[in-house]
Short mmCIF file of C-alpha atoms in Angstrom, two decimals:
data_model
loop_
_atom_site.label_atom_id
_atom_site.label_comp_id
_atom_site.label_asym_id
_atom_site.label_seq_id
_atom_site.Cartn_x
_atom_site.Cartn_y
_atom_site.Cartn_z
CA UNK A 1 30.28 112.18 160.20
CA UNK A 2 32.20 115.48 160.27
CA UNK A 3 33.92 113.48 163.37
CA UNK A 4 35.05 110.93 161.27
CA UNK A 5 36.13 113.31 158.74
CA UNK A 6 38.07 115.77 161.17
CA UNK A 7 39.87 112.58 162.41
CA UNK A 8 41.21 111.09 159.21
CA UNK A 9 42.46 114.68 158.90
CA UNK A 10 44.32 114.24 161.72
CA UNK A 11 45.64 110.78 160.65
CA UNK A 12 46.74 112.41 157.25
CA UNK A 13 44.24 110.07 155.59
CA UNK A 14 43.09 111.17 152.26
CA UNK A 15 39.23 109.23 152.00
CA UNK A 16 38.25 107.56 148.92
CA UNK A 17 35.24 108.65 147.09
CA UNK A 18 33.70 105.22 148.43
CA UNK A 19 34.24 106.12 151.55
CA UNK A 20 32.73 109.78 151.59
CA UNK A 21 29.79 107.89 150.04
CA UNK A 22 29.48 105.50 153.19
CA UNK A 23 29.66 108.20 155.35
CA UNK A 24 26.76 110.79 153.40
CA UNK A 25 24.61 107.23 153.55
CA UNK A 26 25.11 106.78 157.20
CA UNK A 27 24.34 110.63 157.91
CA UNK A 28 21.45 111.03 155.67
CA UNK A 29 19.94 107.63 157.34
CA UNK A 30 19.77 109.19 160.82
CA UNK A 31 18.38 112.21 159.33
CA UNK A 32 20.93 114.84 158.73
CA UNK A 33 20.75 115.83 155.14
CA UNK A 34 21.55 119.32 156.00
CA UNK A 35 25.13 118.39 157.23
CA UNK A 36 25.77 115.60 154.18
CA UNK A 37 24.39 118.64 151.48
CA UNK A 38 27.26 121.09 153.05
CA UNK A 39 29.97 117.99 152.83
CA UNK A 40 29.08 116.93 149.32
CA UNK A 41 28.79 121.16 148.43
CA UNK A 42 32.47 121.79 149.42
CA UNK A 43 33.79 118.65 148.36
CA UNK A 44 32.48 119.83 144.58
CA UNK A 45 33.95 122.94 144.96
CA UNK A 46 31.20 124.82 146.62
CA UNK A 47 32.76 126.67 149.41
CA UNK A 48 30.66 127.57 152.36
CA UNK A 49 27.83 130.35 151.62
CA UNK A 50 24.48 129.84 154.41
CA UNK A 51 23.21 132.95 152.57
CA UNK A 52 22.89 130.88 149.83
CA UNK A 53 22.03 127.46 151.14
CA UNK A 54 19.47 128.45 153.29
CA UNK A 55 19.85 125.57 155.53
CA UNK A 56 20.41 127.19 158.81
CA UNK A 57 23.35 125.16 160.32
CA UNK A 58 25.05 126.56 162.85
CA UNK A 59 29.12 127.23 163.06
CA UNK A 60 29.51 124.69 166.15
CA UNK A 61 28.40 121.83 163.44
CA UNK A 62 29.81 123.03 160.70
CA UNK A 63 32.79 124.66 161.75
CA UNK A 64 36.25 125.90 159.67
CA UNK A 65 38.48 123.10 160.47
CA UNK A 66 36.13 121.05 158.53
CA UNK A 67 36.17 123.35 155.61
CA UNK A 68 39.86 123.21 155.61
CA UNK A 69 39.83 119.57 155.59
CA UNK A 70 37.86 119.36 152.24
CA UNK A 71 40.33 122.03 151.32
CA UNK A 72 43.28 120.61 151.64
CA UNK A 73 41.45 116.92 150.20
CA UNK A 74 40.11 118.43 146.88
CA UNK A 75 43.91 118.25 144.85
CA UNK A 76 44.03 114.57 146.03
CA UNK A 77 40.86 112.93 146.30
CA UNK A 78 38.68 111.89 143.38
CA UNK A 79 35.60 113.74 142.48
CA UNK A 80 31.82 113.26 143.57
CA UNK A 81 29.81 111.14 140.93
CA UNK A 82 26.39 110.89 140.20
CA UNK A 83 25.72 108.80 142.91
CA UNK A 84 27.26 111.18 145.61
CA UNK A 85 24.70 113.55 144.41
CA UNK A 86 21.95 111.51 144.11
CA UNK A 87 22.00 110.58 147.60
CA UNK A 88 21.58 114.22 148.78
CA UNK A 89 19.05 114.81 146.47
CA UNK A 90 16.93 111.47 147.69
CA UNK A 91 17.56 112.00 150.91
CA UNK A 92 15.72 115.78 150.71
CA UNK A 93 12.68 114.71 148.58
CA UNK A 94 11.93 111.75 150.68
CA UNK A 95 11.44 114.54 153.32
CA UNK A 96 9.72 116.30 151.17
CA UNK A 97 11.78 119.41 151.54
CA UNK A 98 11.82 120.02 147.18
CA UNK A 99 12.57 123.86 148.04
CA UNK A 100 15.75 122.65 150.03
CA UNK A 101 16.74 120.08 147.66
CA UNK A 102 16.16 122.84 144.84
CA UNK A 103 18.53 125.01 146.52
CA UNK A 104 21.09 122.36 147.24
CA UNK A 105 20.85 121.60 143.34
CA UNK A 106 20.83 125.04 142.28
CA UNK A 107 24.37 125.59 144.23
CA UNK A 108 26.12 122.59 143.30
CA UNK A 109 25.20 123.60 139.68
CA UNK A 110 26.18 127.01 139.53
CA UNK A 111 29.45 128.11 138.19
CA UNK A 112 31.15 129.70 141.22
CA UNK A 113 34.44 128.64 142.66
CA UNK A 114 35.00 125.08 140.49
CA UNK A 115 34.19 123.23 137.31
CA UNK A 116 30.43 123.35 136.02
CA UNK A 117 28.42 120.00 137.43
CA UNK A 118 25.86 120.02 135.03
CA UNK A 119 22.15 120.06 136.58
CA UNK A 120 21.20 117.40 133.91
CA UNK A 121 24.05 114.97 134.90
CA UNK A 122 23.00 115.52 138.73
CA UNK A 123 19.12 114.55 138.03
CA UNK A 124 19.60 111.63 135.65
CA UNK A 125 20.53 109.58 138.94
CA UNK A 126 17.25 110.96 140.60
CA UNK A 127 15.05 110.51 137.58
CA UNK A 128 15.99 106.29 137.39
CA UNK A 129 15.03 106.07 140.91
CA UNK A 130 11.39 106.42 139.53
CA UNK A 131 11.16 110.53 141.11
CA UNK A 132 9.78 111.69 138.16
CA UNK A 133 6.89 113.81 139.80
CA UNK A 134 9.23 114.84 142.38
CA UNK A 135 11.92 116.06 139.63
CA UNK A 136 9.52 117.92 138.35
CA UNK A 137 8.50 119.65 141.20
CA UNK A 138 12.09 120.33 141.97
CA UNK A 139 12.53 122.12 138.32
CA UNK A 140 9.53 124.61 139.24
CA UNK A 141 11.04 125.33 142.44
CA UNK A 142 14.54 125.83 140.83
CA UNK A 143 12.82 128.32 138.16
CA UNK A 144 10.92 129.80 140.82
CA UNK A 145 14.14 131.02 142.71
CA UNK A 146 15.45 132.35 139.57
CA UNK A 147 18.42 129.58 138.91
CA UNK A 148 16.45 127.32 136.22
CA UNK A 149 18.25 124.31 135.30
CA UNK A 150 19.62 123.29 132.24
CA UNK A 151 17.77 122.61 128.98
CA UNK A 152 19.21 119.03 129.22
CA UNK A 153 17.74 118.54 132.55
CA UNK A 154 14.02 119.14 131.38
CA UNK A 155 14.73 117.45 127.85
CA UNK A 156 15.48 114.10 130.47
CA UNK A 157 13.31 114.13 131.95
CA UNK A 158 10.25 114.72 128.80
CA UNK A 159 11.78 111.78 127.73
CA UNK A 160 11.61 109.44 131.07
CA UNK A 161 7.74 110.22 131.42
CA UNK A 162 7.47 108.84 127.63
CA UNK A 163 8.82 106.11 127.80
CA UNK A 164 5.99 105.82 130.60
CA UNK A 165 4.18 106.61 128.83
CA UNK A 166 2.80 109.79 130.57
CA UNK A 167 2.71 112.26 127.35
CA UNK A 168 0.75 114.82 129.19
CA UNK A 169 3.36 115.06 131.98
CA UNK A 170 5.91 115.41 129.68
CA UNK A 171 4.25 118.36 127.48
CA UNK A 172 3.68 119.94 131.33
CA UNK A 173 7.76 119.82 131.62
CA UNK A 174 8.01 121.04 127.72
CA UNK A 175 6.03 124.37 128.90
CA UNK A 176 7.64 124.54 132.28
CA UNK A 177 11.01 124.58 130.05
CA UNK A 178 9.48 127.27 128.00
CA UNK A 179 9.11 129.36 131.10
CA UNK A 180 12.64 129.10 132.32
CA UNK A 181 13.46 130.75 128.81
CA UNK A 182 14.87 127.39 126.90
CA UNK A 183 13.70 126.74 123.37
CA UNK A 184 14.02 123.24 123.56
CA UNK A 185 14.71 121.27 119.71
CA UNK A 186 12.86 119.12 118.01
CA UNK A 187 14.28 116.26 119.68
CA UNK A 188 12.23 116.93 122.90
CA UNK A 189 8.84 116.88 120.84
CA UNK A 190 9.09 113.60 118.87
CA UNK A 191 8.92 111.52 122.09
CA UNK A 192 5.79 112.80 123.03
CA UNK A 193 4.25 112.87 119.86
CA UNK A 194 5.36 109.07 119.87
CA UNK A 195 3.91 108.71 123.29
CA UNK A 196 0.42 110.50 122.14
CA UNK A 197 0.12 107.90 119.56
CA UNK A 198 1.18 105.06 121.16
CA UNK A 199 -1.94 105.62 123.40
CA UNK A 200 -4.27 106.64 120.33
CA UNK A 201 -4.31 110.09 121.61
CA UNK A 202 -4.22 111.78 118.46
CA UNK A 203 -6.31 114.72 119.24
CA UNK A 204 -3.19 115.44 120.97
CA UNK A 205 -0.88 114.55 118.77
CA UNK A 206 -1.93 117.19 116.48
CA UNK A 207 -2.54 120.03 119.10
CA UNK A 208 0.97 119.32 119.97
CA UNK A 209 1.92 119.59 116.19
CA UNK A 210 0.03 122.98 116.42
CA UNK A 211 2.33 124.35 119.30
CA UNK A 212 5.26 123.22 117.46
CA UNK A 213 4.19 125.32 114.86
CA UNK A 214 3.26 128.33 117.16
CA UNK A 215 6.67 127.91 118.22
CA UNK A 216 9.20 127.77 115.30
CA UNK A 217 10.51 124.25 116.45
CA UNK A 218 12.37 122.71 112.79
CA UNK A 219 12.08 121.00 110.82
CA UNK A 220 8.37 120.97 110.77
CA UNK A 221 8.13 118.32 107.42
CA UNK A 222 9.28 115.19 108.43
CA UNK A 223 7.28 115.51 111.42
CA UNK A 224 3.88 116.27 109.19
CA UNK A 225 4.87 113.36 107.18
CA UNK A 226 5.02 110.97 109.99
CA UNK A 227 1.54 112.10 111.77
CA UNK A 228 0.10 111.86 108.18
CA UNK A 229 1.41 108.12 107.92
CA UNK A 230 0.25 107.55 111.55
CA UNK A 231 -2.90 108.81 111.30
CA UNK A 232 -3.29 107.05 107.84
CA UNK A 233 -2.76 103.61 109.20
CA UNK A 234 -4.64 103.81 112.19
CA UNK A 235 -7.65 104.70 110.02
CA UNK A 236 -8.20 108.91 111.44
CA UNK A 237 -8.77 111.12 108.23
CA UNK A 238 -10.47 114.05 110.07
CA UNK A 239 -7.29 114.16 112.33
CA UNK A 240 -5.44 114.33 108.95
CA UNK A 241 -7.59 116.84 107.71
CA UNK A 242 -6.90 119.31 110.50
CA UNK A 243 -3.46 118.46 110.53
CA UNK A 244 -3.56 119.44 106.30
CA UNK A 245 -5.55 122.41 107.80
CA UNK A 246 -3.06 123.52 110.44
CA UNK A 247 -0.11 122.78 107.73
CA UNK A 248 -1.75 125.75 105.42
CA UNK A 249 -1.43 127.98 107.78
CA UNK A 250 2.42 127.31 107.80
CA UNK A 251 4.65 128.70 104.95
CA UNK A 252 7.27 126.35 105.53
CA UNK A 253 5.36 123.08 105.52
CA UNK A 254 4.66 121.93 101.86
CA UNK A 255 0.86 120.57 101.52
CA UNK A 256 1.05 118.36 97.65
CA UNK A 257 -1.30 116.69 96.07
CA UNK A 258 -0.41 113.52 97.89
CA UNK A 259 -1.08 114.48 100.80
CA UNK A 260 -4.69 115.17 100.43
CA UNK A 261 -5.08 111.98 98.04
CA UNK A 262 -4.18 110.24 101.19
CA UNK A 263 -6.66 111.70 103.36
CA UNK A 264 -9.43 111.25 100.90
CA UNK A 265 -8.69 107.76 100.32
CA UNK A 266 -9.08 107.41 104.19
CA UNK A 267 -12.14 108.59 104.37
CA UNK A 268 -13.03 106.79 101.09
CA UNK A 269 -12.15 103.35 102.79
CA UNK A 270 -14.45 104.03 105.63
CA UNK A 271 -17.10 105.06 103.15
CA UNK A 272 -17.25 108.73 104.81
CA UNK A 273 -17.83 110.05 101.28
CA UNK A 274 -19.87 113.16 101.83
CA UNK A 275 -16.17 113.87 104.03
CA UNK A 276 -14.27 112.79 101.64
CA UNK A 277 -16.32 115.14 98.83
CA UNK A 278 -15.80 117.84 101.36
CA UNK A 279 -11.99 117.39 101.63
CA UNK A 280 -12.10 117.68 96.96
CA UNK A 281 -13.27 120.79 97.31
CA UNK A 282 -10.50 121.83 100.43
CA UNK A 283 -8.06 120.61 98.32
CA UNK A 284 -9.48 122.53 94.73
CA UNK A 285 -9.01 126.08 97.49
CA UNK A 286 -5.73 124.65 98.30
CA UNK A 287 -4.94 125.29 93.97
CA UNK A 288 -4.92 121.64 93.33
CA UNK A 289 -7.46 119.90 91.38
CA UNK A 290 -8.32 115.94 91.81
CA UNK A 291 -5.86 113.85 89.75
CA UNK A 292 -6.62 110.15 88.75
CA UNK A 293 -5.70 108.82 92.06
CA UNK A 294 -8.34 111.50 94.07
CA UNK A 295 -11.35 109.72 91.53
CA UNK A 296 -9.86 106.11 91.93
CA UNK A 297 -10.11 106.60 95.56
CA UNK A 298 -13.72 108.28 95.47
CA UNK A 299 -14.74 105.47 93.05
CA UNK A 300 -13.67 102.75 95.54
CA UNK A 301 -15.39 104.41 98.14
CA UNK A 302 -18.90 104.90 96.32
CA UNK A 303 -18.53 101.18 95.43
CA UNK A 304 -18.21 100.08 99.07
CA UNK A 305 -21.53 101.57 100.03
CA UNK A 306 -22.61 99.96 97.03
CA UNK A 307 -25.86 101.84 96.30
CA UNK A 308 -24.29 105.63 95.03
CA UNK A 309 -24.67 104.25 91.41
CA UNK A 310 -26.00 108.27 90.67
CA UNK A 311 -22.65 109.71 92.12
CA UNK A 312 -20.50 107.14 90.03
CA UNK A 313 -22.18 108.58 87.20
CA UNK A 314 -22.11 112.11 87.77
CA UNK A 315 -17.89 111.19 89.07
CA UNK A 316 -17.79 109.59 85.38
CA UNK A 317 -19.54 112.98 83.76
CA UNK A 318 -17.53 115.17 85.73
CA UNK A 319 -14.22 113.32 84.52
CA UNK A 320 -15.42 113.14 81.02
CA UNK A 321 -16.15 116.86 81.22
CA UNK A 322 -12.34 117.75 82.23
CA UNK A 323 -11.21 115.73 79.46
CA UNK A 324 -12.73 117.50 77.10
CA UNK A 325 -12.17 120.85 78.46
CA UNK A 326 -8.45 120.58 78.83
CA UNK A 327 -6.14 119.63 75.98
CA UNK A 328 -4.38 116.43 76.64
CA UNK A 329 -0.98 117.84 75.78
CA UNK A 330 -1.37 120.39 79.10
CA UNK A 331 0.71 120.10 81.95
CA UNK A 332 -2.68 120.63 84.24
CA UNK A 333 -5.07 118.39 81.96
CA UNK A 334 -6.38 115.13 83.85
CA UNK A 335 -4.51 111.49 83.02
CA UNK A 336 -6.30 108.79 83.07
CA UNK A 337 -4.65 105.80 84.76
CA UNK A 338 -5.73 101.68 83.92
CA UNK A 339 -6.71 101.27 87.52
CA UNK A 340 -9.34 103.83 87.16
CA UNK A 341 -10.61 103.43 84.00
CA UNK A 342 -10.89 99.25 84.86
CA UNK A 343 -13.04 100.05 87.92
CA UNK A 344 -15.38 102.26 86.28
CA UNK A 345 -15.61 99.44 83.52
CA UNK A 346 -16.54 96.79 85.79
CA UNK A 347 -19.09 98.95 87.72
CA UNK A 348 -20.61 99.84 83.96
CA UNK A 349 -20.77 96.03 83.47
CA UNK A 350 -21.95 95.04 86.67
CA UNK A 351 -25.15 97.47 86.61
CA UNK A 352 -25.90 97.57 82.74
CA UNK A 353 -24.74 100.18 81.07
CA UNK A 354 -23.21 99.40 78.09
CA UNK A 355 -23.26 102.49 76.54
CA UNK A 356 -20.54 104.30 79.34
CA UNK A 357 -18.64 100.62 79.36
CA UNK A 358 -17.77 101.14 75.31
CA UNK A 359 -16.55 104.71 76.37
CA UNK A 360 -14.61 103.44 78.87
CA UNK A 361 -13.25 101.07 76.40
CA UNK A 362 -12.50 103.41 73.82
CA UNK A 363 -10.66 105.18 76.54
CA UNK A 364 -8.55 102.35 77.48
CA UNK A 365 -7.56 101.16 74.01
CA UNK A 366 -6.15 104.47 72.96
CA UNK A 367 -3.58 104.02 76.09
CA UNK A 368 -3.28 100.32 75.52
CA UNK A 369 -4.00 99.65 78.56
CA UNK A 370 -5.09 96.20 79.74
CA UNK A 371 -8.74 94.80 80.48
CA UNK A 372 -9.46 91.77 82.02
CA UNK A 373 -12.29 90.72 79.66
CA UNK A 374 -12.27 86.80 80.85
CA UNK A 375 -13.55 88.33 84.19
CA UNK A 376 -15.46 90.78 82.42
CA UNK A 377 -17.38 87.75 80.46
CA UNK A 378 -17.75 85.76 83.52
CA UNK A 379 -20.00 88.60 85.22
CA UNK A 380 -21.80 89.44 81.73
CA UNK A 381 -22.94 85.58 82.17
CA UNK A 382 -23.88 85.80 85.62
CA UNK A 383 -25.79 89.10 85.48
CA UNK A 384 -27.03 89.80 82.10
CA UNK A 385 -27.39 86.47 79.94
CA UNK A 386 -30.52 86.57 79.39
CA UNK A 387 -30.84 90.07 78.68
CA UNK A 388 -32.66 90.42 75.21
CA UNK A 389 -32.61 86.41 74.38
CA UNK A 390 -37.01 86.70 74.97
CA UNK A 391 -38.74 85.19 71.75
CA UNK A 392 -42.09 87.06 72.91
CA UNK A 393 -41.13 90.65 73.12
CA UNK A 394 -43.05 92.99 71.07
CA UNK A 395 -42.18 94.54 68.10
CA UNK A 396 -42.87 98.30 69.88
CA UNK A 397 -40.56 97.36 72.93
CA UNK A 398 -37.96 95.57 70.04
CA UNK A 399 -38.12 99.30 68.29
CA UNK A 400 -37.39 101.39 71.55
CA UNK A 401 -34.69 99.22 72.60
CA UNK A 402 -32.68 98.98 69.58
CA UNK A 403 -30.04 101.26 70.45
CA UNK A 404 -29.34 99.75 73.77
CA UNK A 405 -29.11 96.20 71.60
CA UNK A 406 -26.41 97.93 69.52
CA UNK A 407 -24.30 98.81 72.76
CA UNK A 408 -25.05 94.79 74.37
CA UNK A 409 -24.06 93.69 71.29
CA UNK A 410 -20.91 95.49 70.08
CA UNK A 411 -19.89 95.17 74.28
CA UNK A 412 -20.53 91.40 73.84
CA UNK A 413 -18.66 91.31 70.57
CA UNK A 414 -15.44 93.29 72.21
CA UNK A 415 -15.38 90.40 75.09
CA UNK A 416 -16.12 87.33 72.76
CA UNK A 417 -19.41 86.34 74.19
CA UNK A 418 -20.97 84.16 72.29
CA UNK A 419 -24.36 85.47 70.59
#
């Protein structure tokens, strides 16, 4: 090669970049990567250093005319491109010589005697050939000899083993970066968390949330909110619950009320109520107390396992309680929505109890809110028409149920059952 190039010199032939290219192909085929890293280190600008290569080559093969050649070339001919410098690169690691290739990379990226080539720009070309393991091992041995790469370089290549997706590999390169003294952005970590849910990893997810945390990476919120969503639709409350755990611990992440509704109605939905009980009384330490939407969701999940008709009733006491307790013109007092105070109607109707039914009424038609008493008359038929129609009852058993009567009859009465 350095034949060829010596002659042209000669000829007063400038070579095109094309044909440099050839030539560092043809050299590195017949195994002299050594010689076609020196060419493609002058011809960037790198003047001869073997202190600082490290390659050994002797002055018979490399000699000063062809220095002078690249010299005297470098006004005229155009500059390397990624592929140029993707060949070296290749042409090292499929020798598996990753200190060499480190060093080569390390030179052609330092500042000294031309224009920056950015380290980043140089790997891209060696990352799409599929060498993501051997990038990365290239990066270590780059940091190792004190001339780390750019933060661009390692944010590259995080996002090449996600789109893998190889999450873990990536968060190996995030700490690797760490190392070398970069405090990569935000933009690094979303791909991985991406990738860590993508395979349902979302142990992982969150740990890597954590370490976020640990290490000031902003803005924290949006990135909450997302997990929160994710975690939410794939049906993983105690993964939201630590992440609501891990976000208390953070002054700059905002925990609301909404937040926690959603985890409880998570755990609600897979009837995980003693869970979701345990997450009211996280959230009441947290300063907030349940709202409407916190005992909708409990009630929905009692009703699922279908035989907690004791905790529906101590859930209706306990909401009965606050209301009378707190004034209803208070900015902290409970409000009652129709989608809760419905369900607890049709539960009183569906197991017989007439008496909390006409408080729930009461309830509803102070906030005119809607019933649906056709439906509400359909299941009174189904389940309870023949409750006190017997002609042979006694008058004793008459006499101890007459109060109950009064509530059948006055519930009947508000639905237009006929008597």
């Amino acid at each position: 090669m350095l034949n060829v190039l010596l002659r042209m010199r000669e000829a007063q032939t400038v070579p095109s970049r094309t044909t440099l290219n050839s030539l560092l192909t043809a050299c590195i085929r017949v195994g002299e990567v050594d010689i076609a890293a020196e060419v493609v280190l002058c011809w960037s600008g790198k003047f001869r250093d073997d202190s600082k290569l490290g390659f050994g080559l002797s002055k018979d093969v490399i000699h000063e005319e062809f220095h002078e050649s690249l010299r005297d070339w470098r006004t005229t001919i155009e500059r390397p491109c990624g592929e140029t410098f993707t060949l070296v690169l290749k042409g090292y690691l499929e020798k598996n010589r990753v200190t060499d290739a480190a060093k080569f990379l390390g030179r052609l990226c330092s500042r000294e005697n031309s224009e920056h080539v950015p380290c980043s720009f140089v790997l891209n070309g060696v990352v799409d050939l599929g060498l993501r393991d051997e990038v990365h091992t290239m990066l270590q041995e780059m940091a190792s000899l004190n001339a780390p790469a750019d933060s661009m370089a390692y944010t590259n290549l995080i996002k090449a083993y996600c789109k893998l997706p190889q999450p873990l590999k990536a968060e190996a390169v995030l700490r690797d970066a760490r190392q070398a003294g970069h405090s990569l952005d935000i933009g690094s970590y979303v791909p991985i968390l991406d990738a860590f849910n993508l395979l349902q990893d979302y142990d992982c997810a969150h740990r890597l949330f954590r370490d976020m945390k640990q290490n000031d990476v902003v803005p924290l919120e949006p990135i909450m909110n997302k997990l929160l969503s994710v975690f939410e639709k794939e049906g993983k409350p105690y993964v939201m619950r630590k992440l609501l755990d891990t976000a208390l611990m953070e002054p700059r992440l905002k925990v609301d009320l909404h937040d926690w509704n959603r985890t409880i109605q998570t755990f609600s939905r897979q009837k995980l109520m003693f869970d979701a009980k345990a997450t009211v009384k996280k959230m009441r330490q947290a300063g907030f107390e349940p709202d409407a939407r916190t005992y909708t969701f409990l009630l929905g999940g009692y009703i699922l396992m279908g035989s907690k008709i004791n905790e529906i009733l101590l859930l209706w006491a306990e909401i009965k309680e606050r209301l009378a307790s707190s004034p209803s013109t208070s900015s902290t007092s409970l409000k009652l929505n129709e989608e809760l105070l419905n369900g607890f109607l049709t539960f009183f109707v569906k197991y017989g109890y007439f008496r909390h039914a006409l408080d729930v009424i009461a309830r509803m038609e102070e906030r005119s809110y809607w019933a649906d008493k056709q439906k509400l008359r359909n299941m009174y038929w189904h389940l309870h028409r023949d409750l006190y129609t017997s002609k042979h009852r006694s008058q004793r058993r008459i006499d101890m149920s007459q109060e109950r009567r009064k509530e059948v009859a006055a519930f009947k009465a508000w639905i237009g059952y006929p008597t």
